[in-house]
Backbone as ProteinMPNN parsed JSONL, in Angstrom:
{"seq_chain_A": "MNGSTPSYTAPVPGSYNADQLTQALLTDIPGYARSGAPQWGEYGSLAAVQNLNQMQQAVKLDKPQCASSTHALSEEKAVQTAPSALVAFVKGNQQSVTETLMAVGPDVAARQVKVRAPASCRTFRVKVGSGWVSDTIYESSGTRIGEGSRTAGILTSSGTTSVRTWFVVLRSRGYLATITLYGPGATRVEAERFARQAYQQAERILP", "coords_chain_A": {"N_chain_A": [[7.172, -16.753, 32.748], [8.237, -19.474, 30.963], [10.539, -20.632, 28.394], [11.073, -19.785, 24.898], [10.604, -16.504, 23.524], [8.275, -15.404, 21.125], [9.098, -13.786, 17.965], [7.437, -11.723, 17.412], [4.421, -10.325, 18.76], [1.166, -11.495, 18.481], [-1.219, -9.187, 17.403], [-3.999, -9.165, 17.844], [-6.478, -11.465, 19.069], [-6.666, -14.472, 17.214], [-5.362, -13.434, 15.068], [-2.981, -13.125, 12.341], [-0.045, -14.857, 11.104], [3.031, -14.195, 9.246], [3.393, -16.198, 7.366], [0.82, -17.263, 6.952], [-0.382, -14.987, 5.863], [1.063, -14.752, 3.496], [0.124, -16.943, 2.079], [-2.369, -16.028, 1.471], [-2.182, -14.042, -0.403], [-2.784, -12.49, -3.627], [-2.508, -14.616, -6.446], [-2.509, -14.394, -9.136], [-2.977, -12.031, -11.71], [-4.876, -11.172, -14.351], [-3.349, -10.325, -17.429], [-1.095, -9.324, -16.252], [2.224, -10.093, -15.083], [3.749, -12.0, -12.513], [6.158, -10.488, -10.428], [8.945, -11.699, -9.397], [9.394, -13.586, -6.294], [6.982, -13.806, -3.588], [7.334, -11.612, -0.729], [7.963, -11.76, 2.777], [7.534, -11.113, 6.313], [8.412, -8.825, 8.998], [6.794, -5.734, 8.357], [8.353, -3.352, 7.969], [10.806, -4.461, 7.379], [10.719, -5.619, 4.912], [12.065, -6.056, 1.665], [11.058, -4.624, -0.558], [9.721, -2.537, 0.689], [11.793, -1.243, 2.064], [13.363, -0.469, -0.123], [11.666, 1.344, -1.398], [11.486, 3.31, 0.585], [14.14, 4.197, 0.617], [14.341, 5.3, -1.94], [12.529, 7.398, -1.692], [13.742, 8.915, 0.241], [15.814, 9.902, -1.171], [14.918, 11.913, -2.751], [13.893, 15.367, -2.985], [11.532, 17.484, -1.462], [9.545, 20.387, -2.084], [7.852, 20.998, -0.098], [8.59, 19.689, 2.638], [7.123, 18.639, 4.756], [5.122, 17.237, 3.599], [5.874, 14.735, 2.854], [4.944, 12.286, 3.936], [2.466, 12.07, 2.804], [2.69, 10.825, 0.421], [2.775, 8.171, 0.893], [1.197, 4.984, 1.167], [0.658, 4.026, 3.686], [0.878, 5.208, 7.072], [3.743, 5.864, 9.17], [3.675, 4.586, 11.676], [4.77, 2.68, 14.544], [3.456, 0.245, 15.033], [2.64, -0.549, 12.544], [5.058, -0.771, 11.114], [6.258, -2.936, 12.381], [4.551, -5.026, 12.005], [3.476, -8.393, 11.258], [3.773, -9.351, 7.911], [3.051, -9.668, 4.356], [3.959, -9.544, 0.919], [3.409, -9.002, -2.545], [4.255, -8.529, -5.987], [3.27, -7.433, -9.257], [3.73, -7.051, -12.785], [3.086, -5.211, -15.808], [4.217, -5.242, -18.917], [6.834, -2.847, -19.166], [6.011, -0.648, -17.843], [3.846, -0.514, -16.087], [2.711, -1.394, -12.819], [1.56, -3.514, -10.126], [1.201, -3.738, -6.683], [0.614, -5.741, -3.897], [-0.055, -5.759, -0.45], [-0.391, -7.498, 2.577], [-1.11, -7.26, 6.011], [-0.912, -8.106, 9.471], [-2.668, -6.507, 11.808], [-4.01, -4.864, 14.708], [-7.488, -3.905, 15.327], [-7.71, -1.158, 15.982], [-5.392, 0.053, 14.957], [-5.74, -0.574, 12.246], [-8.1, 0.837, 11.68], [-7.227, 3.474, 12.051], [-5.381, 3.725, 9.94], [-7.008, 3.546, 7.693], [-8.399, 5.872, 7.918], [-6.634, 7.916, 7.376], [-5.81, 11.028, 5.908], [-4.66, 13.292, 3.404], [-3.241, 16.415, 4.33], [-4.79, 19.577, 3.576], [-2.944, 21.434, 2.66], [-1.13, 19.853, 1.442], [-2.033, 18.896, -0.931], [-0.991, 19.601, -3.345], [2.359, 19.628, -4.455], [5.913, 19.981, -5.074], [8.514, 17.942, -6.382], [11.926, 17.241, -6.293], [13.799, 15.555, -8.55], [16.77, 14.168, -9.245], [18.256, 16.61, -11.166], [16.049, 17.984, -11.862], [12.624, 19.199, -11.483], [9.472, 17.818, -10.559], [5.874, 17.874, -10.604], [3.522, 17.058, -8.13], [0.207, 16.002, -7.596], [-2.352, 15.331, -5.367], [-5.115, 13.19, -5.149], [-8.106, 12.386, -3.507], [-10.552, 10.026, -3.195], [-13.974, 9.464, -2.377], [-16.665, 7.437, -1.078], [-16.379, 4.844, -2.051], [-16.412, 1.637, -0.647], [-14.644, -0.975, 0.583], [-14.316, -4.17, 1.972], [-14.247, -3.939, 5.535], [-13.944, -1.292, 5.663], [-12.389, 1.344, 3.854], [-9.982, 3.304, 1.999], [-9.224, 5.396, -0.776], [-6.674, 6.776, -2.703], [-4.967, 8.947, -4.976], [-2.016, 9.831, -6.857], [-0.895, 12.177, -9.06], [1.806, 12.567, -11.047], [3.594, 14.954, -12.719], [5.622, 15.998, -15.406], [6.634, 18.28, -17.499], [5.425, 17.324, -20.583], [4.836, 14.759, -19.913], [3.304, 12.302, -17.819], [2.608, 10.381, -14.873], [0.745, 8.032, -12.98], [-0.141, 7.146, -9.639], [-2.089, 5.011, -7.829], [-3.477, 4.188, -4.736], [-5.067, 1.829, -2.617], [-6.324, 1.311, 0.554], [-7.457, -1.052, 2.777], [-9.446, -2.582, 5.357], [-10.04, -5.53, 7.329], [-11.139, -8.33, 9.297], [-8.713, -8.609, 11.546], [-6.656, -8.005, 9.761], [-4.892, -5.775, 7.505], [-4.991, -4.485, 4.261], [-3.22, -3.43, 1.343], [-3.303, -2.038, -1.9], [-1.317, -1.021, -4.509], [-1.195, 0.715, -7.452], [0.656, 1.521, -10.231], [1.643, 3.596, -12.91], [1.579, 5.052, -16.267], [-0.962, 4.668, -17.284], [-2.562, 4.084, -15.135], [-5.562, 3.702, -13.248], [-8.2, 4.771, -11.037], [-10.445, 3.108, -10.973], [-9.424, 0.638, -11.839], [-7.524, 0.125, -9.827], [-9.203, -0.116, -7.596], [-10.652, -2.333, -8.371], [-8.696, -4.343, -8.318], [-8.21, -4.245, -5.603], [-10.605, -5.191, -4.539], [-10.478, -7.809, -5.495], [-8.226, -8.692, -4.097], [-9.185, -8.528, -1.483], [-11.302, -10.409, -1.562], [-9.848, -12.739, -2.062], [-8.217, -12.893, 0.252], [-10.184, -13.145, 2.24], [-11.194, -15.592, 1.561], [-9.094, -17.352, 2.001], [-7.86, -16.886, 4.535], [-8.257, -18.096, 7.858]], "CA_chain_A": [[6.888, -17.596, 31.586], [9.439, -20.127, 30.475], [10.587, -20.871, 26.955], [11.489, -18.663, 24.067], [9.58, -15.519, 23.207], [8.172, -15.242, 19.667], [9.719, -12.548, 17.492], [6.436, -10.664, 17.501], [3.222, -10.72, 19.492], [-0.042, -11.336, 17.671], [-1.864, -7.98, 17.918], [-5.367, -9.437, 18.271], [-6.759, -12.898, 19.042], [-7.043, -14.989, 15.904], [-4.691, -12.723, 13.998], [-2.282, -13.991, 11.405], [1.407, -14.722, 10.974], [3.451, -13.818, 7.897], [3.21, -17.332, 6.466], [-0.606, -17.295, 6.586], [-0.651, -13.853, 4.974], [1.656, -15.075, 2.194], [-0.785, -17.872, 1.4], [-3.605, -15.321, 1.123], [-1.922, -13.036, -1.434], [-3.192, -12.804, -4.996], [-1.535, -15.443, -7.172], [-2.588, -14.133, -10.574], [-3.769, -10.892, -12.18], [-4.89, -11.262, -15.816], [-2.645, -9.255, -18.128], [0.117, -8.983, -15.514], [3.103, -11.2, -14.708], [4.287, -11.808, -11.168], [7.541, -10.0, -10.417], [9.686, -12.297, -8.291], [8.661, -14.338, -5.279], [6.427, -12.969, -2.513], [8.195, -11.28, 0.411], [7.205, -11.807, 4.026], [8.276, -10.75, 7.522], [7.929, -7.546, 9.522], [6.566, -4.825, 7.236], [9.471, -2.442, 7.755], [12.004, -5.181, 6.954], [10.553, -6.141, 3.554], [12.988, -5.397, 0.728], [10.327, -3.657, -1.38], [9.425, -1.379, 1.534], [13.061, -0.54, 2.293], [13.782, 0.16, -1.383], [10.814, 2.514, -1.613], [11.89, 4.341, 1.547], [15.414, 4.766, 0.168], [14.066, 6.16, -3.093], [11.847, 8.614, -1.254], [14.705, 9.73, 0.982], [16.776, 10.463, -2.12], [14.326, 13.053, -3.441], [13.672, 16.556, -2.159], [10.22, 18.103, -1.654], [9.489, 21.807, -1.723], [7.112, 20.993, 1.175], [9.049, 18.455, 3.291], [6.096, 18.11, 5.659], [4.153, 16.468, 2.813], [6.457, 13.458, 2.423], [4.127, 11.146, 4.342], [1.256, 12.016, 1.985], [2.953, 9.992, -0.754], [2.803, 6.789, 1.348], [-0.11, 4.359, 1.39], [0.502, 3.812, 5.127], [1.688, 6.063, 7.926], [4.918, 5.137, 9.648], [3.599, 4.235, 13.096], [5.549, 1.479, 14.858], [2.621, -0.954, 14.941], [2.631, -0.943, 11.132], [6.407, -1.161, 10.697], [6.633, -4.216, 12.993], [3.468, -5.994, 11.822], [3.673, -9.515, 10.34], [3.293, -8.884, 6.612], [3.437, -10.369, 3.132], [3.88, -8.611, -0.21], [3.661, -9.564, -3.872], [4.191, -7.508, -7.033], [3.002, -7.871, -10.624], [4.069, -6.019, -13.761], [2.543, -5.313, -17.167], [5.236, -4.576, -19.713], [7.829, -2.211, -18.284], [5.497, 0.665, -17.452], [2.779, -0.53, -15.096], [2.919, -2.4, -11.78], [0.601, -3.644, -9.037], [1.784, -4.337, -5.483], [-0.34, -6.029, -2.83], [0.501, -6.047, 0.87], [-1.285, -7.881, 3.667], [-0.423, -7.203, 7.297], [-1.748, -8.41, 10.633], [-2.676, -5.425, 12.793], [-5.235, -4.79, 15.499], [-8.551, -3.088, 14.73], [-7.479, 0.281, 16.166], [-4.375, 0.452, 13.97], [-6.353, -0.659, 10.919], [-9.056, 1.94, 11.532], [-6.458, 4.726, 11.878], [-4.772, 3.761, 8.612], [-8.053, 3.784, 6.702], [-8.894, 7.25, 8.076], [-5.591, 8.889, 7.039], [-6.084, 11.926, 4.791], [-3.605, 14.278, 3.16], [-3.63, 17.779, 4.704], [-5.147, 20.422, 2.427], [-1.737, 22.105, 2.157], [-0.289, 18.872, 0.752], [-2.699, 18.36, -2.12], [-0.046, 19.825, -4.446], [3.721, 19.976, -4.056], [6.897, 19.692, -6.113], [9.537, 16.983, -5.967], [13.143, 17.342, -7.079], [14.352, 14.25, -8.924], [17.998, 14.527, -9.942], [18.418, 18.069, -11.257], [14.793, 18.587, -12.298], [11.475, 19.167, -10.571], [8.187, 17.343, -11.068], [4.752, 18.334, -9.786], [2.621, 16.013, -7.634], [-1.13, 16.401, -7.163], [-2.996, 14.208, -4.674], [-6.572, 13.099, -5.245], [-8.7, 11.431, -2.571], [-11.934, 9.785, -3.595], [-14.817, 8.941, -1.302], [-17.844, 6.72, -1.551], [-16.093, 3.431, -2.238], [-16.138, 0.903, 0.588], [-14.216, -2.353, 0.348], [-14.079, -4.785, 3.267], [-14.905, -3.271, 6.653], [-13.609, 0.127, 5.554], [-11.271, 1.517, 2.918], [-9.761, 4.633, 1.431], [-8.541, 5.391, -2.074], [-5.991, 8.04, -2.997], [-4.142, 8.913, -6.178], [-1.008, 10.875, -7.03], [-0.534, 12.462, -10.446], [3.139, 13.158, -11.124], [3.707, 15.563, -14.045], [6.889, 16.645, -15.767], [6.493, 18.702, -18.894], [4.274, 16.721, -21.264], [4.673, 13.375, -19.473], [2.719, 12.15, -16.49], [2.433, 9.015, -14.387], [-0.217, 8.019, -11.869], [-0.085, 6.128, -8.601], [-3.316, 4.896, -7.043], [-3.429, 3.164, -3.707], [-6.279, 1.514, -1.86], [-6.045, 0.713, 1.86], [-8.71, -1.594, 3.296], [-9.287, -3.381, 6.568], [-11.0, -6.569, 7.63], [-10.907, -8.933, 10.61], [-7.353, -8.999, 11.882], [-5.613, -7.654, 8.797], [-4.969, -4.569, 6.693], [-4.482, -4.769, 2.919], [-3.001, -2.285, 0.465], [-3.032, -2.254, -3.318], [-0.716, 0.155, -5.145], [-1.15, 0.599, -8.911], [1.547, 2.588, -10.7], [1.921, 3.602, -14.339], [0.942, 6.175, -16.972], [-2.366, 4.389, -17.537], [-3.213, 3.623, -13.905], [-6.839, 4.362, -12.968], [-8.835, 4.46, -9.753], [-11.346, 1.96, -11.162], [-8.62, -0.582, -11.883], [-6.938, -0.089, -8.503], [-10.249, -0.613, -6.696], [-10.999, -3.689, -8.79], [-7.67, -5.227, -7.763], [-8.388, -4.278, -4.147], [-11.721, -6.112, -4.261], [-9.977, -9.168, -5.727], [-7.331, -9.009, -2.976], [-10.039, -8.737, -0.314], [-12.014, -11.683, -1.736], [-8.869, -13.8, -1.904], [-7.822, -12.973, 1.664], [-11.319, -13.651, 3.001], [-11.375, -16.992, 1.226], [-7.954, -18.155, 2.451], [-7.525, -16.733, 5.948], [-9.265, -18.729, 8.698]], "C_chain_A": [[8.19, -18.176, 31.059], [9.387, -20.289, 28.955], [10.93, -19.61, 26.198], [10.307, -17.751, 23.775], [9.49, -15.381, 21.695], [8.7, -13.881, 19.242], [8.716, -11.403, 17.438], [5.225, -11.218, 18.232], [2.013, -10.484, 18.6], [-0.868, -10.182, 18.232], [-3.296, -8.201, 18.393], [-5.585, -10.942, 18.241], [-7.19, -13.341, 17.648], [-6.353, -14.281, 14.763], [-3.671, -13.643, 13.326], [-0.771, -13.797, 11.448], [1.757, -14.496, 9.502], [3.237, -14.958, 6.904], [1.752, -17.429, 6.017], [-0.945, -16.166, 5.61], [-0.097, -14.117, 3.578], [0.726, -15.98, 1.396], [-2.043, -17.169, 0.885], [-3.406, -14.227, 0.073], [-2.532, -13.464, -2.769], [-2.106, -13.623, -5.68], [-1.487, -15.11, -8.65], [-3.432, -12.885, -10.808], [-3.742, -10.946, -13.7], [-4.229, -10.057, -16.472], [-1.354, -8.823, -17.475], [0.926, -10.253, -15.24], [3.649, -10.941, -13.312], [5.76, -11.443, -11.247], [8.269, -10.574, -9.207], [8.78, -13.024, -7.319], [8.049, -13.38, -4.259], [7.461, -12.73, -1.413], [7.345, -11.35, 1.671], [8.137, -11.534, 5.206], [7.669, -9.494, 8.121], [7.859, -6.536, 8.374], [7.786, -3.96, 6.938], [10.733, -3.12, 7.265], [11.894, -5.715, 5.531], [11.411, -5.344, 2.576], [12.278, -4.331, -0.097], [10.023, -2.386, -0.594], [10.7, -0.563, 1.776], [13.532, 0.179, 1.034], [12.964, 1.421, -1.653], [11.21, 3.645, -0.671], [13.188, 5.004, 1.127], [15.215, 5.702, -1.016], [13.446, 7.472, -2.655], [12.765, 9.517, -0.442], [15.686, 10.43, 0.045], [16.22, 11.664, -2.877], [14.048, 14.175, -2.446], [12.306, 17.146, -2.491], [10.297, 19.584, -1.323], [8.651, 22.008, -0.46], [7.481, 19.694, 1.908], [8.005, 17.815, 4.195], [5.079, 17.238, 4.923], [4.671, 15.089, 2.414], [5.557, 12.27, 2.753], [2.862, 11.004, 3.493], [1.44, 11.159, 0.739], [2.999, 8.513, -0.39], [1.382, 6.255, 1.476], [-0.394, 4.251, 2.884], [1.345, 4.809, 5.897], [2.764, 5.215, 8.597], [4.855, 4.798, 11.135], [4.235, 2.867, 13.326], [4.742, 0.203, 14.688], [2.515, -1.449, 13.498], [4.006, -1.481, 10.736], [6.802, -2.54, 11.232], [5.589, -5.306, 12.762], [3.896, -7.155, 10.93], [3.02, -9.176, 9.003], [3.727, -9.817, 5.494], [3.144, -9.447, 1.958], [4.151, -9.362, -1.505], [3.479, -8.46, -4.903], [3.971, -8.168, -8.395], [3.339, -6.718, -11.564], [3.355, -6.296, -15.084], [3.479, -4.528, -18.069], [6.295, -3.988, -18.793], [7.334, -0.88, -17.75], [4.5, 0.623, -16.307], [3.006, -1.659, -14.093], [1.793, -2.36, -10.762], [1.331, -4.296, -7.87], [0.673, -4.533, -4.455], [0.419, -6.322, -1.547], [-0.623, -6.45, 1.806], [-0.501, -7.794, 4.961], [-1.406, -7.446, 8.426], [-1.599, -7.284, 11.649], [-3.998, -5.467, 13.547], [-6.24, -3.846, 14.879], [-8.327, -1.587, 14.878], [-6.477, 0.807, 15.145], [-4.99, 0.472, 12.576], [-7.3, 0.506, 10.677], [-8.328, 3.268, 11.314], [-5.903, 4.828, 10.465], [-5.804, 4.068, 7.53], [-8.537, 5.234, 6.756], [-7.862, 8.313, 7.698], [-6.034, 9.734, 5.834], [-4.904, 12.882, 4.628], [-4.084, 15.65, 3.617], [-3.909, 18.614, 3.451], [-3.907, 21.077, 1.816], [-0.828, 21.162, 1.382], [-0.982, 18.26, -0.459], [-1.835, 18.573, -3.368], [1.313, 20.181, -3.865], [4.666, 19.579, -5.188], [8.003, 18.805, -5.536], [10.746, 17.128, -6.891], [13.723, 15.948, -7.293], [15.59, 14.52, -9.773], [18.149, 16.032, -9.961], [17.123, 18.766, -11.659], [13.693, 18.443, -11.267], [10.267, 18.583, -11.293], [7.111, 17.81, -10.106], [3.874, 17.15, -9.402], [1.3, 16.636, -7.204], [-1.809, 15.184, -6.56], [-4.512, 14.319, -4.803], [-7.052, 12.067, -4.235], [-10.166, 11.273, -2.924], [-12.7, 9.175, -2.431], [-15.977, 8.166, -1.913], [-17.619, 5.24, -1.76], [-15.81, 2.787, -0.889], [-15.825, -0.544, 0.219], [-13.868, -2.957, 1.698], [-14.852, -4.068, 4.352], [-14.626, -1.772, 6.681], [-12.417, 0.279, 4.637], [-11.12, 2.986, 2.565], [-8.988, 4.481, 0.135], [-7.92, 6.763, -2.286], [-5.118, 7.866, -4.233], [-3.15, 10.051, -6.19], [-0.714, 10.997, -8.52], [0.809, 13.184, -10.435], [3.368, 13.648, -12.551], [5.064, 16.219, -14.225], [6.813, 17.004, -17.243], [5.248, 18.084, -19.508], [4.033, 15.282, -20.821], [4.07, 13.341, -18.072], [2.58, 10.673, -16.16], [1.525, 9.084, -13.168], [0.077, 6.884, -10.905], [-1.417, 6.144, -7.869], [-3.091, 3.874, -5.952], [-4.747, 3.063, -2.956], [-5.836, 0.828, -0.569], [-7.383, 0.218, 2.415], [-8.434, -2.452, 4.525], [-10.372, -4.441, 6.646], [-10.606, -7.183, 8.959], [-9.448, -9.368, 10.772], [-6.293, -8.666, 10.856], [-5.941, -6.342, 8.082], [-4.37, -4.932, 5.337], [-4.26, -3.459, 2.175], [-2.791, -2.788, -0.958], [-2.456, -0.952, -3.854], [-0.587, -0.126, -6.636], [-0.382, 1.796, -9.446], [1.732, 2.47, -12.206], [1.208, 4.746, -15.025], [-0.539, 5.948, -17.217], [-3.136, 3.94, -16.316], [-4.497, 4.416, -13.653], [-7.369, 3.933, -11.606], [-9.696, 3.209, -9.88], [-10.56, 0.651, -11.139], [-8.018, -0.892, -10.51], [-7.983, -0.657, -7.544], [-10.716, -2.006, -7.096], [-9.987, -4.69, -8.233], [-7.82, -5.346, -6.246], [-9.535, -5.214, -3.764], [-11.276, -7.567, -4.447], [-9.072, -9.608, -4.573], [-8.142, -9.318, -1.721], [-10.743, -10.094, -0.401], [-11.066, -12.862, -1.537], [-8.487, -13.994, -0.441], [-8.95, -13.561, 2.507], [-11.51, -15.158, 2.764], [-10.304, -17.875, 1.878], [-7.734, -18.078, 3.962], [-8.625, -17.32, 6.826], [-10.029, -17.724, 9.568]], "O_chain_A": [[9.129, -17.443, 30.749], [8.346, -20.109, 28.323], [11.06, -18.527, 26.767], [9.155, -18.184, 23.78], [10.52, -15.254, 21.033], [8.749, -12.943, 20.038], [9.109, -10.237, 17.421], [5.032, -12.431, 18.31], [1.853, -9.404, 18.031], [-1.191, -10.187, 19.42], [-3.761, -7.476, 19.273], [-4.935, -11.635, 17.458], [-7.981, -12.667, 16.988], [-6.707, -14.493, 13.603], [-3.525, -14.804, 13.708], [-0.278, -12.72, 11.784], [0.898, -14.592, 8.625], [2.936, -14.716, 5.735], [1.479, -17.652, 4.838], [-1.697, -16.361, 4.655], [-0.72, -13.745, 2.583], [0.56, -15.806, 0.189], [-2.702, -17.661, -0.031], [-4.366, -13.554, -0.302], [-2.765, -14.649, -3.006], [-0.918, -13.351, -5.509], [-0.546, -15.49, -9.347], [-4.475, -12.705, -10.18], [-2.675, -10.779, -14.291], [-4.513, -8.912, -16.12], [-0.592, -8.048, -18.053], [0.372, -11.35, -15.173], [3.973, -9.805, -12.964], [6.514, -12.016, -12.034], [8.216, -10.003, -8.117], [7.563, -13.073, -7.495], [8.541, -12.265, -4.082], [8.353, -13.551, -1.199], [6.154, -11.039, 1.644], [9.353, -11.7, 5.113], [6.538, -9.133, 7.795], [8.749, -6.486, 7.526], [8.204, -3.848, 5.785], [11.645, -2.448, 6.784], [12.879, -6.216, 4.99], [11.476, -4.116, 2.647], [12.826, -3.251, -0.316], [10.063, -1.286, -1.146], [10.678, 0.665, 1.7], [14.039, 1.298, 1.105], [13.504, 2.439, -2.085], [11.263, 4.805, -1.079], [13.34, 6.218, 1.255], [15.836, 6.762, -1.093], [13.789, 8.534, -3.175], [12.595, 10.736, -0.431], [16.31, 11.424, 0.415], [16.965, 12.358, -3.569], [13.977, 13.957, -1.236], [11.959, 17.295, -3.662], [11.012, 19.993, -0.408], [8.725, 23.059, 0.176], [6.756, 18.705, 1.806], [7.997, 16.598, 4.38], [4.263, 16.571, 5.559], [3.981, 14.35, 1.71], [5.42, 11.351, 1.946], [2.253, 9.935, 3.467], [0.465, 10.804, 0.076], [3.236, 7.676, -1.261], [0.469, 6.991, 1.851], [-1.543, 4.369, 3.31], [2.41, 5.214, 5.431], [2.691, 3.987, 8.586], [5.896, 4.73, 11.79], [4.244, 2.01, 12.442], [5.278, -0.814, 14.249], [2.322, -2.642, 13.264], [4.105, -2.527, 10.095], [7.597, -3.239, 10.604], [5.738, -6.412, 13.282], [4.603, -6.942, 9.945], [1.861, -8.765, 8.959], [4.633, -10.636, 5.651], [2.196, -8.663, 1.996], [5.01, -10.243, -1.56], [2.654, -7.564, -4.724], [4.415, -9.288, -8.649], [3.245, -5.55, -11.185], [3.062, -7.44, -15.43], [3.534, -3.3, -18.002], [6.615, -4.571, -17.757], [8.122, -0.07, -17.261], [4.319, 1.627, -15.617], [3.44, -2.749, -14.466], [1.155, -1.328, -10.555], [2.011, -5.306, -8.054], [-0.104, -3.62, -4.176], [1.415, -7.045, -1.555], [-1.681, -5.821, 1.827], [0.657, -8.21, 5.009], [-2.57, -7.052, 8.358], [-0.548, -7.124, 12.27], [-4.979, -6.039, 13.072], [-5.889, -3.064, 13.996], [-8.711, -0.818, 13.997], [-6.678, 1.863, 14.546], [-4.787, 1.418, 11.814], [-7.303, 1.096, 9.596], [-8.75, 4.087, 10.498], [-5.949, 5.896, 9.856], [-5.506, 4.769, 6.563], [-9.028, 5.763, 5.759], [-8.185, 9.501, 7.7], [-6.568, 9.203, 4.86], [-4.237, 13.232, 5.601], [-5.221, 16.026, 3.328], [-3.323, 18.374, 2.395], [-3.829, 21.253, 0.6], [0.128, 21.599, 0.742], [-0.559, 17.216, -0.955], [-1.937, 17.815, -4.332], [1.408, 20.941, -2.901], [4.259, 18.919, -6.144], [8.367, 18.912, -4.365], [10.607, 17.137, -8.114], [14.087, 15.257, -6.342], [15.484, 15.038, -10.885], [18.171, 16.671, -8.909], [17.088, 19.99, -11.785], [13.806, 17.677, -10.31], [10.064, 18.822, -12.483], [7.386, 18.107, -8.944], [3.522, 16.332, -10.252], [1.276, 17.668, -6.533], [-1.837, 14.12, -7.178], [-5.103, 15.379, -4.596], [-6.467, 10.99, -4.122], [-10.925, 12.242, -2.951], [-12.135, 8.457, -1.607], [-16.229, 8.24, -3.116], [-18.559, 4.451, -1.661], [-15.054, 3.33, -0.082], [-16.646, -1.239, -0.381], [-13.186, -2.314, 2.497], [-15.982, -3.633, 4.129], [-15.028, -1.073, 7.611], [-11.524, -0.568, 4.637], [-12.015, 3.798, 2.802], [-8.197, 3.552, -0.027], [-8.568, 7.787, -2.073], [-4.599, 6.782, -4.498], [-3.397, 11.109, -5.612], [-0.327, 10.02, -9.162], [0.933, 14.277, -9.882], [3.34, 12.854, -13.491], [5.58, 16.894, -13.335], [6.914, 16.142, -18.116], [4.14, 18.294, -19.015], [3.104, 14.643, -21.314], [4.298, 14.234, -17.255], [2.452, 9.829, -17.047], [1.534, 10.063, -12.422], [0.493, 5.798, -11.31], [-1.827, 7.18, -7.345], [-2.564, 2.794, -6.219], [-5.432, 4.053, -2.701], [-5.061, -0.127, -0.604], [-8.337, 0.991, 2.509], [-7.335, -2.976, 4.704], [-11.468, -4.279, 6.109], [-9.803, -6.598, 9.685], [-9.017, -10.371, 10.201], [-5.127, -9.011, 11.053], [-7.081, -5.877, 8.06], [-3.348, -5.615, 5.276], [-5.01, -2.498, 2.349], [-2.179, -3.832, -1.18], [-3.051, 0.11, -3.67], [0.057, -1.096, -7.035], [-0.72, 2.943, -9.155], [1.951, 1.375, -12.724], [0.318, 5.357, -14.434], [-1.301, 6.907, -17.346], [-4.261, 3.458, -16.445], [-4.528, 5.636, -13.818], [-7.025, 2.867, -11.095], [-9.681, 2.349, -8.999], [-10.971, -0.321, -10.505], [-8.006, -2.047, -10.084], [-7.691, -1.568, -6.77], [-11.136, -2.782, -6.238], [-10.364, -5.752, -7.738], [-7.588, -6.41, -5.673], [-9.441, -5.944, -2.777], [-11.644, -8.444, -3.666], [-9.139, -10.753, -4.126], [-7.828, -10.253, -0.984], [-10.775, -10.841, 0.577], [-11.431, -13.863, -0.921], [-8.439, -15.122, 0.05], [-8.702, -14.382, 3.39], [-11.933, -15.892, 3.657], [-10.581, -19.012, 2.259], [-7.452, -19.093, 4.599], [-9.806, -17.076, 6.575], [-10.913, -18.115, 10.331]]}, "name": "protein", "num_of_chains": 1, "seq": "MNGSTPSYTAPVPGSYNADQLTQALLTDIPGYARSGAPQWGEYGSLAAVQNLNQMQQAVKLDKPQCASSTHALSEEKAVQTAPSALVAFVKGNQQSVTETLMAVGPDVAARQVKVRAPASCRTFRVKVGSGWVSDTIYESSGTRIGEGSRTAGILTSSGTTSVRTWFVVLRSRGYLATITLYGPGATRVEAERFARQAYQQAERILP"}
């Protein structure tokens, strides 16, 4: 085959490039302001993803084997190299929503939706600076968004203060979407509402 080779290979026929995924991101969430411009490229190269990985590498877990349970997505290569787009929104200085769209094949998407935290990782402690906080993972069932989805939450407690992270991972034809809602007032209902909005937007925009 002559000519240049594209920087990535489309994982399934009719799948999407990063530019198409960027166009399909949410543009507005009532009550939230967009935080910076959307990011696009290979998932593992996105600045927001790299920053999160650096933050997580800087903390210590009393159960190191549970580190992956705090991620919306597992770290398989097909995810890290997938064409992706990401946008973030903030409400005040305490709550944030991040949406990611990525083009992956159906097998990869199905695996990501089926990920569950091991029973031994439902609770663990994380050392932040010189102090420890407690994390508890909740996984809810029964909700189905798109062609399949999963919802999980993390309650992080330190003394009398607590913060919640909810993430929803859903799949559809040729793409995987994640919504991460973070803040002291974050709820599963709100995270799943944003995930439905993200799904409807992507379905409307992507050919």
